[in-house]
């Protein structure tokens, strides 16, 4: 199976499972999935977040997702449990579509690694 086709199928599986679990079947978009990963990584599942904190959660998720690609590494976790990352390498310039593919690939890999999907 071609790599692009496999990524597409796995992405559809991730979005379907997450949408059913968290959005009553309404399809979650890329940003919503990134947010969910941020909440998962923070580990504070039983609280509500302010707008600025939601952006911070998305940043946590993006850093976590791009760590295996060598762009970030975990620096420390603060007293409130928030992980902080440091940039190891500058992200390359990518067109919007290329960014989307990179993030979808990273998300699929994250959910394979966490055994949410095969």
CSV table of N, CA and C in Angstrom, one decimal:
chain,number,residue,atom,x,y,z
A,1,UNK,N,0.9,-1.2,0.0
A,1,UNK,CA,0.0,0.0,0.0
A,1,UNK,C,0.9,1.2,0.0
A,2,UNK,N,0.5,2.2,-0.8
A,2,UNK,CA,1.3,3.4,-0.9
A,2,UNK,C,1.3,4.2,0.4
A,3,UNK,N,2.4,4.8,0.7
A,3,UNK,CA,2.5,5.6,2.0
A,3,UNK,C,1.4,6.6,2.2
A,4,UNK,N,1.1,7.3,1.2
A,4,UNK,CA,0.0,8.3,1.2
A,4,UNK,C,-1.3,7.7,1.5
A,5,UNK,N,-1.6,6.6,0.9
A,5,UNK,CA,-2.9,5.9,1.1
A,5,UNK,C,-3.0,5.4,2.5
A,6,UNK,N,-1.9,4.8,3.0
A,6,UNK,CA,-1.9,4.3,4.4
A,6,UNK,C,-2.1,5.4,5.4
A,7,UNK,N,-1.4,6.5,5.1
A,7,UNK,CA,-1.6,7.7,6.0
A,7,UNK,C,-3.1,8.2,6.0
A,8,UNK,N,-3.6,8.2,4.8
A,8,UNK,CA,-5.0,8.6,4.7
A,8,UNK,C,-6.0,7.7,5.5
A,9,UNK,N,-5.8,6.4,5.3
A,9,UNK,CA,-6.6,5.5,6.0
A,9,UNK,C,-6.5,5.6,7.5
A,10,UNK,N,-5.2,5.7,8.0
A,10,UNK,CA,-5.0,5.8,9.4
A,10,UNK,C,-5.5,7.1,10.0
A,11,UNK,N,-5.4,8.2,9.2
A,11,UNK,CA,-5.9,9.5,9.6
A,11,UNK,C,-7.4,9.4,9.8
A,12,UNK,N,-8.1,8.8,8.8
A,12,UNK,CA,-9.5,8.6,8.9
A,12,UNK,C,-9.9,7.8,10.1
A,13,UNK,N,-9.2,6.7,10.4
A,13,UNK,CA,-9.4,5.9,11.6
A,13,UNK,C,-9.3,6.7,12.9
A,14,UNK,N,-8.2,7.5,13.0
A,14,UNK,CA,-8.0,8.4,14.2
A,14,UNK,C,-9.2,9.4,14.3
A,15,UNK,N,-9.5,10.1,13.2
A,15,UNK,CA,-10.6,11.1,13.3
A,15,UNK,C,-11.9,10.4,13.6
A,16,UNK,N,-12.2,9.3,13.1
A,16,UNK,CA,-13.5,8.6,13.4
A,16,UNK,C,-13.5,8.2,14.9
A,17,UNK,N,-12.5,7.5,15.4
A,17,UNK,CA,-12.5,7.1,16.8
A,17,UNK,C,-12.6,8.3,17.7
A,18,UNK,N,-11.8,9.3,17.5
A,18,UNK,CA,-11.8,10.5,18.4
A,18,UNK,C,-13.1,11.2,18.3
A,19,UNK,N,-13.7,11.3,17.1
A,19,UNK,CA,-14.9,12.0,16.9
A,19,UNK,C,-16.1,11.3,17.6
A,20,UNK,N,-16.1,10.0,17.5
A,20,UNK,CA,-17.1,9.2,18.2
A,20,UNK,C,-16.9,9.3,19.8
A,21,UNK,N,-15.7,9.3,20.2
A,21,UNK,CA,-15.4,9.3,21.7
A,21,UNK,C,-15.6,10.7,22.3
A,22,UNK,N,-15.3,11.8,21.5
A,22,UNK,CA,-15.3,13.1,22.2
A,22,UNK,C,-16.3,14.1,21.5
A,23,UNK,N,-16.9,13.8,20.4
A,23,UNK,CA,-17.8,14.8,19.7
A,23,UNK,C,-19.1,14.2,19.2
A,24,UNK,N,-19.5,13.1,19.9
A,24,UNK,CA,-20.8,12.5,19.5
A,24,UNK,C,-20.9,12.2,18.0
A,25,UNK,N,-19.7,11.9,17.4
A,25,UNK,CA,-19.7,11.6,16.0
A,25,UNK,C,-19.5,12.8,15.0
A,26,UNK,N,-19.6,14.0,15.5
A,26,UNK,CA,-19.3,15.2,14.7
A,26,UNK,C,-17.8,15.1,14.4
A,27,UNK,N,-17.4,15.3,13.2
A,27,UNK,CA,-16.0,15.1,12.8
A,27,UNK,C,-15.1,16.2,13.4
A,28,UNK,N,-14.1,15.8,14.2
A,28,UNK,CA,-13.1,16.7,14.7
A,28,UNK,C,-12.1,17.1,13.7
A,29,UNK,N,-11.7,18.4,13.7
A,29,UNK,CA,-10.7,18.8,12.7
A,29,UNK,C,-9.3,18.7,13.4
A,30,UNK,N,-8.4,19.1,12.6
A,30,UNK,CA,-7.0,18.9,13.0
A,30,UNK,C,-6.7,19.7,14.3
A,31,UNK,N,-7.1,20.9,14.4
A,31,UNK,CA,-6.9,21.7,15.6
A,31,UNK,C,-7.5,21.1,16.8
A,32,UNK,N,-8.7,20.6,16.7
A,32,UNK,CA,-9.4,19.9,17.8
A,32,UNK,C,-8.6,18.7,18.3
A,33,UNK,N,-8.1,17.9,17.4
A,33,UNK,CA,-7.3,16.8,17.7
A,33,UNK,C,-6.0,17.2,18.4
A,34,UNK,N,-5.4,18.2,17.9
A,34,UNK,CA,-4.2,18.7,18.5
A,34,UNK,C,-4.5,19.2,20.0
A,35,UNK,N,-5.6,19.8,20.1
A,35,UNK,CA,-6.0,20.3,21.5
A,35,UNK,C,-6.2,19.0,22.4
A,36,UNK,N,-6.8,18.0,21.9
A,36,UNK,CA,-7.0,16.8,22.7
A,36,UNK,C,-5.7,16.2,23.1
A,37,UNK,N,-4.8,16.2,22.2
A,37,UNK,CA,-3.4,15.6,22.5
A,37,UNK,C,-2.8,16.5,23.6
A,38,UNK,N,-2.9,17.8,23.5
A,38,UNK,CA,-2.4,18.7,24.6
A,38,UNK,C,-2.9,18.4,25.9
A,39,UNK,N,-4.3,18.2,26.0
A,39,UNK,CA,-4.9,17.8,27.3
A,39,UNK,C,-4.4,16.5,27.8
A,40,UNK,N,-4.3,15.5,26.9
A,40,UNK,CA,-3.8,14.2,27.3
A,40,UNK,C,-2.3,14.3,27.8
A,41,UNK,N,-1.5,15.1,27.1
A,41,UNK,CA,-0.1,15.2,27.6
A,41,UNK,C,0.0,16.0,28.9
A,42,UNK,N,-0.9,16.9,29.1
A,42,UNK,CA,-0.9,17.6,30.4
A,42,UNK,C,-1.3,16.7,31.5
A,43,UNK,N,-2.3,15.9,31.2
A,43,UNK,CA,-2.8,14.9,32.2
A,43,UNK,C,-3.8,15.4,33.2
A,44,UNK,N,-4.3,16.6,32.9
A,44,UNK,CA,-5.3,17.2,33.8
A,44,UNK,C,-6.7,17.2,33.1
A,45,UNK,N,-7.2,16.1,33.0
A,45,UNK,CA,-8.4,15.8,32.2
A,45,UNK,C,-9.7,16.4,32.8
A,46,UNK,N,-9.7,16.6,34.1
A,46,UNK,CA,-11.0,16.9,34.7
A,46,UNK,C,-11.1,18.4,35.0
A,47,UNK,N,-10.6,19.3,34.2
A,47,UNK,CA,-10.7,20.7,34.4
A,47,UNK,C,-11.0,21.5,33.2
A,48,UNK,N,-11.4,22.7,33.3
A,48,UNK,CA,-11.7,23.5,32.1
A,48,UNK,C,-10.5,24.5,32.0
A,49,UNK,N,-10.3,24.9,30.8
A,49,UNK,CA,-9.2,25.8,30.5
A,49,UNK,C,-9.6,27.1,29.9
A,50,UNK,N,-8.9,28.2,30.2
A,50,UNK,CA,-9.1,29.5,29.6
A,50,UNK,C,-8.5,29.5,28.2
A,51,UNK,N,-8.9,30.5,27.4
A,51,UNK,CA,-8.5,30.6,26.0
A,51,UNK,C,-7.0,30.5,25.9
A,52,UNK,N,-6.3,31.3,26.7
A,52,UNK,CA,-4.8,31.3,26.6
A,52,UNK,C,-4.2,29.9,27.0
A,53,UNK,N,-4.8,29.2,27.9
A,53,UNK,CA,-4.4,27.9,28.3
A,53,UNK,C,-4.6,26.9,27.2
A,54,UNK,N,-5.7,27.1,26.5
A,54,UNK,CA,-6.0,26.2,25.3
A,54,UNK,C,-5.0,26.3,24.3
A,55,UNK,N,-4.5,27.5,24.0
A,55,UNK,CA,-3.4,27.8,23.1
A,55,UNK,C,-2.1,27.1,23.6
A,56,UNK,N,-1.9,27.2,24.9
A,56,UNK,CA,-0.7,26.6,25.5
A,56,UNK,C,-0.8,25.0,25.3
A,57,UNK,N,-2.0,24.5,25.5
A,57,UNK,CA,-2.2,23.1,25.3
A,57,UNK,C,-1.9,22.6,23.9
A,58,UNK,N,-2.3,23.4,22.9
A,58,UNK,CA,-2.0,23.1,21.5
A,58,UNK,C,-0.5,23.2,21.3
A,59,UNK,N,0.2,24.1,21.9
A,59,UNK,CA,1.6,24.3,21.7
A,59,UNK,C,2.3,23.0,22.3
A,60,UNK,N,1.8,22.6,23.5
A,60,UNK,CA,2.4,21.3,24.1
A,60,UNK,C,2.2,20.2,23.1
A,61,UNK,N,1.1,20.1,22.6
A,61,UNK,CA,0.8,18.9,21.6
A,61,UNK,C,1.7,19.0,20.4
A,62,UNK,N,1.8,20.2,19.8
A,62,UNK,CA,2.7,20.3,18.6
A,62,UNK,C,4.1,20.0,19.0
A,63,UNK,N,4.6,20.5,20.1
A,63,UNK,CA,6.0,20.1,20.5
A,63,UNK,C,6.1,18.6,20.7
A,64,UNK,N,5.2,18.0,21.4
A,64,UNK,CA,5.2,16.5,21.6
A,64,UNK,C,5.2,15.8,20.3
A,65,UNK,N,4.3,16.2,19.4
A,65,UNK,CA,4.2,15.5,18.1
A,65,UNK,C,5.4,15.6,17.3
A,66,UNK,N,6.1,16.8,17.4
A,66,UNK,CA,7.3,17.0,16.5
A,66,UNK,C,8.6,16.6,17.2
A,67,UNK,N,8.6,16.1,18.5
A,67,UNK,CA,9.8,15.7,19.1
A,67,UNK,C,10.4,14.5,18.4
A,68,UNK,N,9.6,13.5,18.0
A,68,UNK,CA,10.3,12.4,17.3
A,68,UNK,C,11.0,12.8,16.0
A,69,UNK,N,10.6,13.9,15.4
A,69,UNK,CA,11.2,14.4,14.2
A,69,UNK,C,12.5,15.2,14.5
A,70,UNK,N,12.8,15.4,15.7
A,70,UNK,CA,14.0,16.1,16.1
A,70,UNK,C,13.9,17.6,16.2
A,71,UNK,N,12.7,18.1,16.2
A,71,UNK,CA,12.5,19.6,16.3
A,71,UNK,C,12.4,20.1,17.7
A,72,UNK,N,11.9,19.3,18.6
A,72,UNK,CA,11.8,19.7,20.0
A,72,UNK,C,12.3,18.6,20.9
A,73,UNK,N,12.5,19.0,22.2
A,73,UNK,CA,12.8,18.0,23.2
A,73,UNK,C,12.2,18.6,24.5
A,74,UNK,N,11.7,17.7,25.3
A,74,UNK,CA,11.2,18.1,26.6
A,74,UNK,C,12.3,18.7,27.5
A,75,UNK,N,12.0,19.9,28.0
A,75,UNK,CA,13.0,20.6,28.8
A,75,UNK,C,12.8,20.3,30.3
A,76,UNK,N,11.5,20.6,30.7
A,76,UNK,CA,11.2,20.3,32.1
A,76,UNK,C,9.7,20.4,32.3
A,77,UNK,N,9.2,19.9,33.4
A,77,UNK,CA,7.8,20.0,33.8
A,77,UNK,C,7.7,20.9,35.0
A,78,UNK,N,6.9,22.0,34.9
A,78,UNK,CA,6.9,23.0,36.0
A,78,UNK,C,6.1,22.5,37.2
A,79,UNK,N,6.0,23.3,38.2
A,79,UNK,CA,5.4,22.9,39.5
A,79,UNK,C,3.9,22.6,39.3
A,80,UNK,N,3.2,23.1,38.3
A,80,UNK,CA,1.8,22.9,38.0
A,80,UNK,C,1.6,21.7,37.1
A,81,UNK,N,2.7,21.1,36.7
A,81,UNK,CA,2.5,19.9,35.8
A,81,UNK,C,2.6,20.2,34.3
A,82,UNK,N,2.8,21.4,33.9
A,82,UNK,CA,2.9,21.8,32.5
A,82,UNK,C,4.2,21.5,31.9
A,83,UNK,N,4.3,20.7,30.9
A,83,UNK,CA,5.6,20.4,30.2
A,83,UNK,C,6.1,21.6,29.4
A,84,UNK,N,7.4,21.8,29.4
A,84,UNK,CA,8.0,22.8,28.6
A,84,UNK,C,9.0,22.2,27.7
A,85,UNK,N,9.0,22.6,26.5
A,85,UNK,CA,9.9,22.1,25.5
A,85,UNK,C,10.9,23.1,25.0
A,86,UNK,N,12.0,22.7,24.5
A,86,UNK,CA,12.9,23.6,23.9
A,86,UNK,C,13.1,23.2,22.4
A,87,UNK,N,13.3,24.1,21.6
A,87,UNK,CA,13.5,23.9,20.1
A,87,UNK,C,14.9,23.3,20.0
A,88,UNK,N,15.0,22.3,19.2
A,88,UNK,CA,16.4,21.7,18.9
A,88,UNK,C,16.8,22.1,17.5
A,89,UNK,N,15.8,22.2,16.6
A,89,UNK,CA,16.1,22.5,15.2
A,89,UNK,C,15.0,23.4,14.7
A,90,UNK,N,15.3,24.3,13.8
A,90,UNK,CA,14.3,25.1,13.2
A,90,UNK,C,13.4,24.3,12.3
A,91,UNK,N,12.1,24.6,12.4
A,91,UNK,CA,11.2,23.9,11.4
A,91,UNK,C,11.5,24.4,10.0
A,92,UNK,N,11.4,23.6,9.0
A,92,UNK,CA,11.6,24.0,7.7
A,92,UNK,C,10.4,24.8,7.2
A,93,UNK,N,10.6,25.6,6.2
A,93,UNK,CA,9.4,26.3,5.6
A,93,UNK,C,8.6,25.3,4.9
A,94,UNK,N,7.3,25.2,5.2
A,94,UNK,CA,6.4,24.3,4.5
A,94,UNK,C,5.2,25.0,4.1
A,95,UNK,N,4.7,24.7,2.9
A,95,UNK,CA,3.4,25.2,2.5
A,95,UNK,C,2.3,24.7,3.4
A,96,UNK,N,1.1,25.3,3.4
A,96,UNK,CA,0.0,24.9,4.3
A,96,UNK,C,-0.3,23.5,4.1
A,97,UNK,N,-0.4,23.0,2.9
A,97,UNK,CA,-0.7,21.6,2.7
A,97,UNK,C,0.3,20.6,3.2
A,98,UNK,N,1.6,21.0,3.1
A,98,UNK,CA,2.7,20.2,3.6
A,98,UNK,C,2.7,20.2,5.1
A,99,UNK,N,2.4,21.3,5.8
A,99,UNK,CA,2.2,21.4,7.2
A,99,UNK,C,1.2,20.4,7.7
A,100,UNK,N,0.0,20.5,7.0
A,100,UNK,CA,-1.1,19.6,7.4
A,100,UNK,C,-0.7,18.1,7.3
A,101,UNK,N,0.0,17.8,6.2
A,101,UNK,CA,0.4,16.4,6.1
A,101,UNK,C,1.4,16.0,7.2
A,102,UNK,N,2.4,16.8,7.5
A,102,UNK,CA,3.3,16.6,8.5
A,102,UNK,C,2.6,16.4,9.9
A,103,UNK,N,1.6,17.2,10.2
A,103,UNK,CA,0.9,17.1,11.5
A,103,UNK,C,0.1,15.9,11.5
A,104,UNK,N,-0.6,15.5,10.4
A,104,UNK,CA,-1.4,14.3,10.3
A,104,UNK,C,-0.6,13.1,10.5
A,105,UNK,N,0.6,13.1,9.9
A,105,UNK,CA,1.5,12.0,10.0
A,105,UNK,C,2.0,11.8,11.5
A,106,UNK,N,2.3,13.0,12.1
A,106,UNK,CA,2.8,13.0,13.5
A,106,UNK,C,1.7,12.5,14.4
A,107,UNK,N,0.5,12.9,14.2
A,107,UNK,CA,-0.7,12.5,15.0
A,107,UNK,C,-0.9,11.0,14.9
A,108,UNK,N,-0.9,10.5,13.6
A,108,UNK,CA,-1.1,9.1,13.4
A,108,UNK,C,0.0,8.3,14.2
A,109,UNK,N,1.2,8.8,14.0
A,109,UNK,CA,2.3,8.1,14.7
A,109,UNK,C,2.1,8.1,16.3
A,110,UNK,N,1.7,9.3,16.8
A,110,UNK,CA,1.4,9.4,18.2
A,110,UNK,C,0.4,8.4,18.7
A,111,UNK,N,-0.7,8.2,17.9
A,111,UNK,CA,-1.8,7.3,18.3
A,111,UNK,C,-1.4,5.8,18.0
A,112,UNK,N,-0.5,5.6,17.2
A,112,UNK,CA,0.1,4.2,17.0
A,112,UNK,C,0.9,3.9,18.2
A,113,UNK,N,1.8,4.9,18.6
A,113,UNK,CA,2.7,4.7,19.7
A,113,UNK,C,1.9,4.5,21.0
A,114,UNK,N,0.8,5.2,21.2
A,114,UNK,CA,0.0,5.1,22.4
A,114,UNK,C,-1.0,3.9,22.3
A,115,UNK,N,-0.9,3.2,21.2
A,115,UNK,CA,-1.7,2.0,21.0
A,115,UNK,C,-3.2,2.3,20.9
A,116,UNK,N,-3.6,3.6,20.5
A,116,UNK,CA,-5.0,3.9,20.3
A,116,UNK,C,-5.4,3.3,19.0
A,117,UNK,N,-4.5,3.2,18.0
A,117,UNK,CA,-4.8,2.6,16.8
A,117,UNK,C,-3.7,1.6,16.5
A,118,UNK,N,-3.9,0.7,15.5
A,118,UNK,CA,-2.8,-0.2,15.1
A,118,UNK,C,-2.0,0.4,14.0
